[in-house]
Each structure stands twice: as structure tokens, then as C-alpha cells.
PDB file of N, CA and C in Angstrom:
ATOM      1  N   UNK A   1     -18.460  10.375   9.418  1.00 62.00           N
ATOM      2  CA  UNK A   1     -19.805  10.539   9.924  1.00 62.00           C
ATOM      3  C   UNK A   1     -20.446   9.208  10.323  1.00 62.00           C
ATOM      4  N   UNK A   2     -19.526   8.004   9.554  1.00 74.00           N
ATOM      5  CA  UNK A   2     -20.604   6.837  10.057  1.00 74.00           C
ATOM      6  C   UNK A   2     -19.596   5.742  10.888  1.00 74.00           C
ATOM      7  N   UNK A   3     -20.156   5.556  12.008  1.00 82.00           N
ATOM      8  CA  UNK A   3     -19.507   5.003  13.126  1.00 82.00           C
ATOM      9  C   UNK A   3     -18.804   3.789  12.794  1.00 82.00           C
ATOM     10  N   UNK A   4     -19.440   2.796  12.049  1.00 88.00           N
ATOM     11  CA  UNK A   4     -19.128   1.641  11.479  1.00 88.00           C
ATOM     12  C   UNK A   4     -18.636   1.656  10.740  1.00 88.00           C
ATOM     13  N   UNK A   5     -18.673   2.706   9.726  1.00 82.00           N
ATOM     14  CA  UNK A   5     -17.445   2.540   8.624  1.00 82.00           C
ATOM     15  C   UNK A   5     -16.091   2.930   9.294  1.00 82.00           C
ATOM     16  N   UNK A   6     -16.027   4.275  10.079  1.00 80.00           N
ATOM     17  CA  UNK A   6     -15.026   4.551  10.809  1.00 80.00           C
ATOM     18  C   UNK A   6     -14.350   3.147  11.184  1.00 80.00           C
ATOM     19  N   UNK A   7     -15.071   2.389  12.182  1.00 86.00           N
ATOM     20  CA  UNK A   7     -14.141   0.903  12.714  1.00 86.00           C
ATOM     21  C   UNK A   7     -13.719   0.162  11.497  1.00 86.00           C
ATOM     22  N   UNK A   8     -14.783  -0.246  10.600  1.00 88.00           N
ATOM     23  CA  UNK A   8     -13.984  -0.550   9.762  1.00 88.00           C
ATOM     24  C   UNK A   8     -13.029  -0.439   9.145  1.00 88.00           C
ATOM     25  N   UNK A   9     -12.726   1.067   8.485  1.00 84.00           N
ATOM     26  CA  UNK A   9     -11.815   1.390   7.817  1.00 84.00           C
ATOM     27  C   UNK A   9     -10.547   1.022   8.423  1.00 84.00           C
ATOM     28  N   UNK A  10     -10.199   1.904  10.277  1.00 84.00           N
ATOM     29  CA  UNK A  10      -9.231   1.456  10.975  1.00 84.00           C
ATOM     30  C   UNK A  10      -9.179  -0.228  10.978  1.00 84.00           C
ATOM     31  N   UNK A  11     -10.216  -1.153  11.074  1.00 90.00           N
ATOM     32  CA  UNK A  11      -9.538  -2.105  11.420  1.00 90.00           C
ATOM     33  C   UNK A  11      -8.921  -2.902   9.691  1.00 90.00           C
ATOM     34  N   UNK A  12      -9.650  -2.207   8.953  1.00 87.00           N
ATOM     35  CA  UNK A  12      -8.836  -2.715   7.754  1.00 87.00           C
ATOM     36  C   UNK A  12      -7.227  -2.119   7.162  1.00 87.00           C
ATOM     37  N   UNK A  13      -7.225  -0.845   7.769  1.00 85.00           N
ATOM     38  CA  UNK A  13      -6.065   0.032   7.878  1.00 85.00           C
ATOM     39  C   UNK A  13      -4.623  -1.179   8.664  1.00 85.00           C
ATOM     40  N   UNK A  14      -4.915  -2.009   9.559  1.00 87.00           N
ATOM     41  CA  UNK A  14      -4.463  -2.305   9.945  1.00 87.00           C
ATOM     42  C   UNK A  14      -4.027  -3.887   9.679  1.00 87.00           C
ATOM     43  N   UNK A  15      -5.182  -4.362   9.221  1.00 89.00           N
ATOM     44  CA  UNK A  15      -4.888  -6.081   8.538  1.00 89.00           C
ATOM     45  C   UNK A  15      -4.546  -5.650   7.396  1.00 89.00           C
ATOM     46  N   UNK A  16      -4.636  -4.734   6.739  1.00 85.00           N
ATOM     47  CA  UNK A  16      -3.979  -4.680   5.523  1.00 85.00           C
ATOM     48  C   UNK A  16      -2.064  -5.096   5.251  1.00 85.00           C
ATOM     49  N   UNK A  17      -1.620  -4.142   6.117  1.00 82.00           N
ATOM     50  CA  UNK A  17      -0.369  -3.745   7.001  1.00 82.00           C
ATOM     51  C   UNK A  17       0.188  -5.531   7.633  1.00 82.00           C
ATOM     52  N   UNK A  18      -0.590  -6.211   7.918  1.00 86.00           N
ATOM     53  CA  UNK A  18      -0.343  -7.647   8.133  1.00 86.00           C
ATOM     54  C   UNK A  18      -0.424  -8.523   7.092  1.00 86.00           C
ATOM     55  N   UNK A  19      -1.250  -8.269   6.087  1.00 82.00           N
ATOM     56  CA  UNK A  19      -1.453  -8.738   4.933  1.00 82.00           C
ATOM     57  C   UNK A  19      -0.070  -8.513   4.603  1.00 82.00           C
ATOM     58  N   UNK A  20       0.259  -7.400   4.050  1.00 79.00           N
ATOM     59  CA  UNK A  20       1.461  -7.086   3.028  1.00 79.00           C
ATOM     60  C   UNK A  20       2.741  -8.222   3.059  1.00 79.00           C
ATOM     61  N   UNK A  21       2.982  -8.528   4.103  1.00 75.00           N
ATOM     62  CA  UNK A  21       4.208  -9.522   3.872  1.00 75.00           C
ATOM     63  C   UNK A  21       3.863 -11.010   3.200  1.00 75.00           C
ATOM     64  N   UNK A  22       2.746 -11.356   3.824  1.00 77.00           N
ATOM     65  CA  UNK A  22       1.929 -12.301   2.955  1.00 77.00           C
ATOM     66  C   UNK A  22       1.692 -12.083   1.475  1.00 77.00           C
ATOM     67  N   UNK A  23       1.468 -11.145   0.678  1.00 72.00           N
ATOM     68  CA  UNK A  23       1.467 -10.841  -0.779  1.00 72.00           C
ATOM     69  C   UNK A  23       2.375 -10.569  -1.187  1.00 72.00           C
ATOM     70  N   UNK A  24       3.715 -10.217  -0.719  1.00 69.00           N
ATOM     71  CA  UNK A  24       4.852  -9.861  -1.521  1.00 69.00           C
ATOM     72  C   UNK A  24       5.522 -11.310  -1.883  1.00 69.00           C
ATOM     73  N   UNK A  25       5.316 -10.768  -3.507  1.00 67.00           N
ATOM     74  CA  UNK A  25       5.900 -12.256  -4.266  1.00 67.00           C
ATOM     75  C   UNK A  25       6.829 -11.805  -5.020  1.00 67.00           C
ATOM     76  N   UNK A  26       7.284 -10.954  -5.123  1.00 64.00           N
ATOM     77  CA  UNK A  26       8.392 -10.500  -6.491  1.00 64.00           C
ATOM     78  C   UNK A  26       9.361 -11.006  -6.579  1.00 64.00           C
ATOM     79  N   UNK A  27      10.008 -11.152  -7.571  1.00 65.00           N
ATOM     80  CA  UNK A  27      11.043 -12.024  -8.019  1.00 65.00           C
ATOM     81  C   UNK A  27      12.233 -11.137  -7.417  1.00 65.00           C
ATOM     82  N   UNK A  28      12.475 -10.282  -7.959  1.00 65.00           N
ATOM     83  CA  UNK A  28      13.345  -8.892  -6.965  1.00 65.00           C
ATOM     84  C   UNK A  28      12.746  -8.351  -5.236  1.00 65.00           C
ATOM     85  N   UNK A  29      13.763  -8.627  -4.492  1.00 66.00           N
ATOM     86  CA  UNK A  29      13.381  -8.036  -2.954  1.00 66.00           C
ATOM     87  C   UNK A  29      12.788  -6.494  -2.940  1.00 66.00           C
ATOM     88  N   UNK A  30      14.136  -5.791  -3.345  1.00 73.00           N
ATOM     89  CA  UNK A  30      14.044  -4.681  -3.454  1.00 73.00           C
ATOM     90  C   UNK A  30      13.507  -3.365  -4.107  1.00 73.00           C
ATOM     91  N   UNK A  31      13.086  -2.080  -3.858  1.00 73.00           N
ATOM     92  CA  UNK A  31      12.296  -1.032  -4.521  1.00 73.00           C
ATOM     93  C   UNK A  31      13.220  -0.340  -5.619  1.00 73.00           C
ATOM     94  N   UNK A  32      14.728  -0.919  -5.436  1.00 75.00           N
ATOM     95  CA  UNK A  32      15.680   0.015  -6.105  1.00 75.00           C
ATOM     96  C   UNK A  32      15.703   0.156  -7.318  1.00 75.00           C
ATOM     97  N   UNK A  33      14.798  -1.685  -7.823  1.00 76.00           N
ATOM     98  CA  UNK A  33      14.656  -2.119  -9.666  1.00 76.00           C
ATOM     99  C   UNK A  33      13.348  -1.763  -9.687  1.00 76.00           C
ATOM    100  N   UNK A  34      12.438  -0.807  -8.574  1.00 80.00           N
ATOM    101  CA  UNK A  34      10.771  -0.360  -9.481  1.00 80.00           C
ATOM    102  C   UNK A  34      11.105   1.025  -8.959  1.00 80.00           C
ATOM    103  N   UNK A  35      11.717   1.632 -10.372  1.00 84.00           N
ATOM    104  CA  UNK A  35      11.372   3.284 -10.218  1.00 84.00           C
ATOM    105  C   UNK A  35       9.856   4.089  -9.626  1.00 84.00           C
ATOM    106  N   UNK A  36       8.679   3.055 -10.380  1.00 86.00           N
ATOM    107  CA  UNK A  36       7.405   3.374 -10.312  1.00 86.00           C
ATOM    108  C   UNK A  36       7.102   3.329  -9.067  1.00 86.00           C
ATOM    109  N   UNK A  37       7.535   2.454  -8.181  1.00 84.00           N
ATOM    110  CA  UNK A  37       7.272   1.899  -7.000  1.00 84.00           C
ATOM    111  C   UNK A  37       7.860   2.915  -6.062  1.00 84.00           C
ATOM    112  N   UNK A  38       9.089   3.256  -6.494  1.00 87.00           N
ATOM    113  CA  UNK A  38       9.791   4.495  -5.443  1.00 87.00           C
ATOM    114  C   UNK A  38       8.868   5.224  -5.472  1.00 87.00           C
ATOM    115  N   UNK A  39       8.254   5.903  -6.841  1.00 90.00           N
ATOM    116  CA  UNK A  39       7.361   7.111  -6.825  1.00 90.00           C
ATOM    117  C   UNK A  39       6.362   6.981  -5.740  1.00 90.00           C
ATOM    118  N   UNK A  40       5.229   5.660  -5.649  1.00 89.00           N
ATOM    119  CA  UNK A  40       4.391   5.271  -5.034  1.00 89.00           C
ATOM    120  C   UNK A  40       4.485   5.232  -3.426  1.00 89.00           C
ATOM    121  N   UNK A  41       5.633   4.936  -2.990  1.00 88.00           N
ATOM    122  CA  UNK A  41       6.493   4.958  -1.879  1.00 88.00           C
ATOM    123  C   UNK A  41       6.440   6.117  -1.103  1.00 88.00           C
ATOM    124  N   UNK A  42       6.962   7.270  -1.981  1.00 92.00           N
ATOM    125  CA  UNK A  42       6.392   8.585  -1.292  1.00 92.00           C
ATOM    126  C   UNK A  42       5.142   9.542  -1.632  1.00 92.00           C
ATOM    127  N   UNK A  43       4.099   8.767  -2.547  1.00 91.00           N
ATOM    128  CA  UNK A  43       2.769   8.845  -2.633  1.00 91.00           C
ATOM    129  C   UNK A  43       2.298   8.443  -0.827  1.00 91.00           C
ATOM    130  N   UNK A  44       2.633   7.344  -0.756  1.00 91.00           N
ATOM    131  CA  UNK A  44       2.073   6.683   0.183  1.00 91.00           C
ATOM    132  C   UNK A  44       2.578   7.260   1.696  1.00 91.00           C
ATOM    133  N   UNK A  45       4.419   7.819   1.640  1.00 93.00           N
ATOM    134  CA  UNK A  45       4.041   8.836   2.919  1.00 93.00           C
ATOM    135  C   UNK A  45       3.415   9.783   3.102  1.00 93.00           C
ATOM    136  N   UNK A  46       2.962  10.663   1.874  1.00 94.00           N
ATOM    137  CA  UNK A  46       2.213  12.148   2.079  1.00 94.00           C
ATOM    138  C   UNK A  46       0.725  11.273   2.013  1.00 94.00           C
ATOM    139  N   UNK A  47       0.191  10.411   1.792  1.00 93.00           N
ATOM    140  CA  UNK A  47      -1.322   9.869   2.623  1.00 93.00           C
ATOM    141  C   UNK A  47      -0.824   9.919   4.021  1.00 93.00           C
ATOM    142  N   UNK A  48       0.114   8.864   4.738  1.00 91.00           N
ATOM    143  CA  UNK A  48      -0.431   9.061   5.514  1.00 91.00           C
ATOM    144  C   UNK A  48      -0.080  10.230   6.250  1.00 91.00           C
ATOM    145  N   UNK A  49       0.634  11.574   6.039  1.00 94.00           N
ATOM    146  CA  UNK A  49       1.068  12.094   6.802  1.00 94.00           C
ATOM    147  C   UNK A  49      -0.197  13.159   6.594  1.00 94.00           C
ATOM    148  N   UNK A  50      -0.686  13.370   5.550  1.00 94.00           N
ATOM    149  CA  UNK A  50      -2.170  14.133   5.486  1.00 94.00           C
ATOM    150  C   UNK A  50      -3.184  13.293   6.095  1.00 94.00           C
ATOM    151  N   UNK A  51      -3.116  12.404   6.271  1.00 91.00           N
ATOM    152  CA  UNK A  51      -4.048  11.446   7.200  1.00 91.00           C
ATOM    153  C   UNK A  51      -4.283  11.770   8.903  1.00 91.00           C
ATOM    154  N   UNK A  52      -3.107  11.445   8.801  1.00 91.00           N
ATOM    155  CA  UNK A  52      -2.644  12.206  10.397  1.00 91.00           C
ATOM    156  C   UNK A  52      -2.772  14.166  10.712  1.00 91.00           C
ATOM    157  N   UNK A  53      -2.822  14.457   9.738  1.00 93.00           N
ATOM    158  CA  UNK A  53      -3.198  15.585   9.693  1.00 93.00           C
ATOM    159  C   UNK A  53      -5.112  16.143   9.510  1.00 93.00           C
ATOM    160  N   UNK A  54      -5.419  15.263   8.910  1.00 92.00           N
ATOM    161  CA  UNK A  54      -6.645  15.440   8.346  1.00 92.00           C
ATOM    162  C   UNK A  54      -7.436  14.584   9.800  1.00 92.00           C
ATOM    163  N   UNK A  55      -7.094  13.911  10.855  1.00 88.00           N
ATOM    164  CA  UNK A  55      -7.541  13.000  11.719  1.00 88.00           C
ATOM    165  C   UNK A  55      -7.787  14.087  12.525  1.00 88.00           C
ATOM    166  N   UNK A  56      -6.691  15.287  12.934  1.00 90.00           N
ATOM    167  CA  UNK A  56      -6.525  16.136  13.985  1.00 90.00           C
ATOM    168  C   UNK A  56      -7.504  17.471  14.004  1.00 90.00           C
ATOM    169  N   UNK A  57      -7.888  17.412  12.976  1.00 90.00           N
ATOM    170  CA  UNK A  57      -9.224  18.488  12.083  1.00 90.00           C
ATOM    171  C   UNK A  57     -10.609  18.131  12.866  1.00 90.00           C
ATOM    172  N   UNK A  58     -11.410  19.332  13.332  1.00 89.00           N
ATOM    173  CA  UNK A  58     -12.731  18.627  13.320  1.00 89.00           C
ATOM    174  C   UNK A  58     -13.476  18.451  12.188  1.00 89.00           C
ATOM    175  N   UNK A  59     -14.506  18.034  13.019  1.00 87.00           N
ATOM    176  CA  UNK A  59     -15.307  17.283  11.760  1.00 87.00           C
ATOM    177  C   UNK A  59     -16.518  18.430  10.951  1.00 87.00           C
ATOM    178  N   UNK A  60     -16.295  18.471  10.121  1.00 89.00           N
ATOM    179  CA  UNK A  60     -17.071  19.638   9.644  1.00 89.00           C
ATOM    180  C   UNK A  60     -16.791  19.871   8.310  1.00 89.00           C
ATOM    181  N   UNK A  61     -17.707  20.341   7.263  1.00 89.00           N
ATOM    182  CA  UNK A  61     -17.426  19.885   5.710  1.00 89.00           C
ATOM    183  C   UNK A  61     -16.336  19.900   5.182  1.00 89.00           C
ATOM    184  N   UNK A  62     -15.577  20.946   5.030  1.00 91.00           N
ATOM    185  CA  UNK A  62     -13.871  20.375   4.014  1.00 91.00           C
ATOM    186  C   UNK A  62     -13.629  19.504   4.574  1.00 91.00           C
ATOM    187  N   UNK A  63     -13.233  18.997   5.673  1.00 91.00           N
ATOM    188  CA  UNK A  63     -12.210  17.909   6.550  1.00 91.00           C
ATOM    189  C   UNK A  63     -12.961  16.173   6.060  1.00 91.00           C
ATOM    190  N   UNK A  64     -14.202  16.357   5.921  1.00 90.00           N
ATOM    191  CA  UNK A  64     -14.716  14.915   6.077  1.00 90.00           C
ATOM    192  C   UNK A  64     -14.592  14.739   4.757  1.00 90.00           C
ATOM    193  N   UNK A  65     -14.962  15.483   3.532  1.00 92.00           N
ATOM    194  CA  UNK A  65     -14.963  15.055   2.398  1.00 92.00           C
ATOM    195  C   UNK A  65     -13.345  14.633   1.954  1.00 92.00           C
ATOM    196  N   UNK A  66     -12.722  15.751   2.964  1.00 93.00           N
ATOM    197  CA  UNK A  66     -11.068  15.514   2.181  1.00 93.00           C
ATOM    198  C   UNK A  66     -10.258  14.106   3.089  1.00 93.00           C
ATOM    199  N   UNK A  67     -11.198  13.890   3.925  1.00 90.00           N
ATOM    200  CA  UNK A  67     -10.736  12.247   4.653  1.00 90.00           C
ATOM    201  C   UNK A  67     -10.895  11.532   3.957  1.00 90.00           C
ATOM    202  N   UNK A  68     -12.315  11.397   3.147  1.00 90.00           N
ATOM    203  CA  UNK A  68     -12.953  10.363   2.870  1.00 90.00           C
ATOM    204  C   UNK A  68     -12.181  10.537   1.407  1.00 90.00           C
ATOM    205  N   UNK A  69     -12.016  11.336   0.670  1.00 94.00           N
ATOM    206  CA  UNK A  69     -10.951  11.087  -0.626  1.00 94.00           C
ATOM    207  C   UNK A  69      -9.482  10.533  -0.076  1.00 94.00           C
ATOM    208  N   UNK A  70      -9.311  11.102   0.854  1.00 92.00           N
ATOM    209  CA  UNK A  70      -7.863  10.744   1.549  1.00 92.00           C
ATOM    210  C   UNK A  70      -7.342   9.359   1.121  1.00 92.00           C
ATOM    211  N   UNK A  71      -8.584   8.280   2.129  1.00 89.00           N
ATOM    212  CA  UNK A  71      -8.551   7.069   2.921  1.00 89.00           C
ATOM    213  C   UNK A  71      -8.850   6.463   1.244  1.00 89.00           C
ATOM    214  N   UNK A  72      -9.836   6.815   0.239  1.00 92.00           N
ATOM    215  CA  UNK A  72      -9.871   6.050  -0.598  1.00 92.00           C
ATOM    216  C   UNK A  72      -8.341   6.207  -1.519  1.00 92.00           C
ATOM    217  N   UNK A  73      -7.807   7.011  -1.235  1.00 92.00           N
ATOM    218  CA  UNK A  73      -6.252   6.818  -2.074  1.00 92.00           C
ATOM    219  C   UNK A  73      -5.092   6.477  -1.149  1.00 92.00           C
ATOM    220  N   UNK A  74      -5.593   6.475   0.097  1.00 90.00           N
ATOM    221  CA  UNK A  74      -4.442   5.014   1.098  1.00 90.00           C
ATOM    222  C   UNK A  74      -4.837   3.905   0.455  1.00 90.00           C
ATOM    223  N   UNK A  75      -5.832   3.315   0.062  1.00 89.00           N
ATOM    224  CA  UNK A  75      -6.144   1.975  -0.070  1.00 89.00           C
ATOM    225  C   UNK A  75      -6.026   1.671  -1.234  1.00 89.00           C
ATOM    226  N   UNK A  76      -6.238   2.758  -2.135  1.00 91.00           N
ATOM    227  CA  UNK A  76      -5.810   2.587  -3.631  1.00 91.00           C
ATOM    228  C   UNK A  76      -4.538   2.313  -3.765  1.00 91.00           C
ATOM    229  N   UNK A  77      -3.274   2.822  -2.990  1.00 89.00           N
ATOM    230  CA  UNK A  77      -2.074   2.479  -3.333  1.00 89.00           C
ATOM    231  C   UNK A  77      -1.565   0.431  -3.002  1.00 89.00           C
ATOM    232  N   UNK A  78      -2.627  -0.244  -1.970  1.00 86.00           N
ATOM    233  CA  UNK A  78      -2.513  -1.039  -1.726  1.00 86.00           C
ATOM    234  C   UNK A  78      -3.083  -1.966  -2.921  1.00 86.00           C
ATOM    235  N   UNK A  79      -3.955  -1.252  -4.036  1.00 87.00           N
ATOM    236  CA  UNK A  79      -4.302  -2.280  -5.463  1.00 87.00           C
ATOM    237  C   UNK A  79      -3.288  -1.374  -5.871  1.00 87.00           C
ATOM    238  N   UNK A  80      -2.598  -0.262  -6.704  1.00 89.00           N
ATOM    239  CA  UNK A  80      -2.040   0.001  -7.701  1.00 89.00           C
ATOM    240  C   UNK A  80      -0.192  -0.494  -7.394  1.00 89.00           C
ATOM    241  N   UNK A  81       0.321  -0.783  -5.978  1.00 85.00           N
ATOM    242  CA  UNK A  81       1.198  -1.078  -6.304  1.00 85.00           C
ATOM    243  C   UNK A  81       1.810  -2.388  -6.347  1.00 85.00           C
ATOM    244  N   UNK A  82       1.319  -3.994  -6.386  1.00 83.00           N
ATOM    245  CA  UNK A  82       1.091  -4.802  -6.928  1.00 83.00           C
ATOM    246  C   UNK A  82       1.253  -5.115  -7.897  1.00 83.00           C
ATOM    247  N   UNK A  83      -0.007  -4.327  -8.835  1.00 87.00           N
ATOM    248  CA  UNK A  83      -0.499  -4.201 -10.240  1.00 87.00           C
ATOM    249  C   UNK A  83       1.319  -3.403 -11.018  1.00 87.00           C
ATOM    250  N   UNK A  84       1.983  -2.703 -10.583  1.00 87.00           N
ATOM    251  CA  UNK A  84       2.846  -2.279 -11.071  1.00 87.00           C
ATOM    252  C   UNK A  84       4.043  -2.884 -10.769  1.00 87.00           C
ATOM    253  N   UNK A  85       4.027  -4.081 -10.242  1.00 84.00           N
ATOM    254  CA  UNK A  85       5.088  -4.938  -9.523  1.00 84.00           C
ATOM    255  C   UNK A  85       5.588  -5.875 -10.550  1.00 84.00           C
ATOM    256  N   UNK A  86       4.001  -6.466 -10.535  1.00 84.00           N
ATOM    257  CA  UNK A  86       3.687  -7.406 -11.704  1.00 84.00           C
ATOM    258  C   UNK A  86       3.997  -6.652 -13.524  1.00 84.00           C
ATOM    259  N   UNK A  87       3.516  -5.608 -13.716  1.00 87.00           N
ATOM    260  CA  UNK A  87       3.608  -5.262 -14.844  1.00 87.00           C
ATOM    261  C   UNK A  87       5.282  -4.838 -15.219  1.00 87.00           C
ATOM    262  N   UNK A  88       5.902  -4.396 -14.008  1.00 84.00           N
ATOM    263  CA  UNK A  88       7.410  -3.727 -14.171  1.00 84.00           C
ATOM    264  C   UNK A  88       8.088  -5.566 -14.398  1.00 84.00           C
ATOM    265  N   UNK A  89       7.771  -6.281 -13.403  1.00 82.00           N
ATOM    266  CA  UNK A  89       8.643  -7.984 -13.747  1.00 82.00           C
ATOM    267  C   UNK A  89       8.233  -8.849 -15.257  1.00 82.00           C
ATOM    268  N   UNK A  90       7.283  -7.974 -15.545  1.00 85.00           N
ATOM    269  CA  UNK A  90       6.601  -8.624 -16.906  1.00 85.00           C
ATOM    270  C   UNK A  90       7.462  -8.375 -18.233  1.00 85.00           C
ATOM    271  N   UNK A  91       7.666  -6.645 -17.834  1.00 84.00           N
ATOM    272  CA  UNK A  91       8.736  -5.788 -18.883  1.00 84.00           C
ATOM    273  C   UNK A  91      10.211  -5.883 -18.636  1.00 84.00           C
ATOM    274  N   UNK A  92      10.476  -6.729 -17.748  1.00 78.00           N
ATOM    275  CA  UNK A  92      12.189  -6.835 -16.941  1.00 78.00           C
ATOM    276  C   UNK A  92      12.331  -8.656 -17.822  1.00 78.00           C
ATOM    277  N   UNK A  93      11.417  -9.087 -17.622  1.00 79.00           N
ATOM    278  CA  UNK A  93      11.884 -10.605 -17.663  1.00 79.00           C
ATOM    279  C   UNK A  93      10.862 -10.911 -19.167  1.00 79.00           C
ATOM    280  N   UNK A  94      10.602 -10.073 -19.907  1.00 71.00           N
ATOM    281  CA  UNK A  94      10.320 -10.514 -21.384  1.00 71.00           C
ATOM    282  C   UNK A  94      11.587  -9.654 -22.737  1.00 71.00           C
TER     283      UNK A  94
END
């Protein structure tokens, strides 16, 4: 409903996505040693594929409220899987 948050969100949708290679610090490359992370992995395709689904909806009460929960758990996966990067290398290397 609000024009400016709309741009925002997309344009943060998108530096985020540029960000990511810049924050990946893990001692391990790969997702194969964070089980948690696999899980999160396909958390993160069914956002966006309900995203893309929920975009194609008009706008009208279920659709906006269930965007706006949507978009706040795309962005949540960008703090929780970090936070579980760090905590899985914490329990690997103590």
C-alpha cells in the first residue's frame, strides 16, 4: 500500500543479494557441513516462490497482509542464517 516502502523493500531485496558474497566468512565453503542451513535453503526457496506468487495477486486484504508477513520472513532468513553459521562453527570447532 505504501509506494516508498514498496521501492524500498525491492531495492533492498536486491543489495542484499550483492551484499551476501561480501559477508560470507565461514571457515567451511560449503552447505553440506550446516544441516540447519540446508533446512533454511529451502525455507528460503518457498519465500521466494510464494513471493512470486503473492506479487501476481491483486491487491486487496489477504494478499497484502500475507506479502507483508511474506517479505518480513525473506529478510529474516538473511539475519537467521549467519547467526546459525556462526553458532554451527562454534559447536564444530569447540
Amino acid at each position: 500500500p505504501n509506494k516508498l516502502g514498496g521501492v524500498m523493500a525491492l531495492v533492498m531485496s536486491i543489495a542484499i543479494l550483492f551484499l551476501m558474497p561480501l559477508l560470507h566468512t565461514n571457515e567451511t565453503r560449503g552447505l553440506q557441513f550446516y544441516p540447519l542451513n540446508q533446512i533454511l535453503f529451502w525455507y528460503m526457496v518457498i519465500m521466494i516462490l510464494l513471493l512470486t506468487w503473492i506479487g501476481a495477486r491483486p491487491v486487496e486484504a489477504p494478499y497484502i497482509i500475507t506479502g507483508q508477513i511474506l517479505t518480513i520472513l525473506y529478510f529474516s532468513y538473511y539475519i537467521i542464517n549467519p547467526l546459525i553459521i556462526k553458532l554451527w562453527d562454534n559447536m564444530l570447532n569447540s
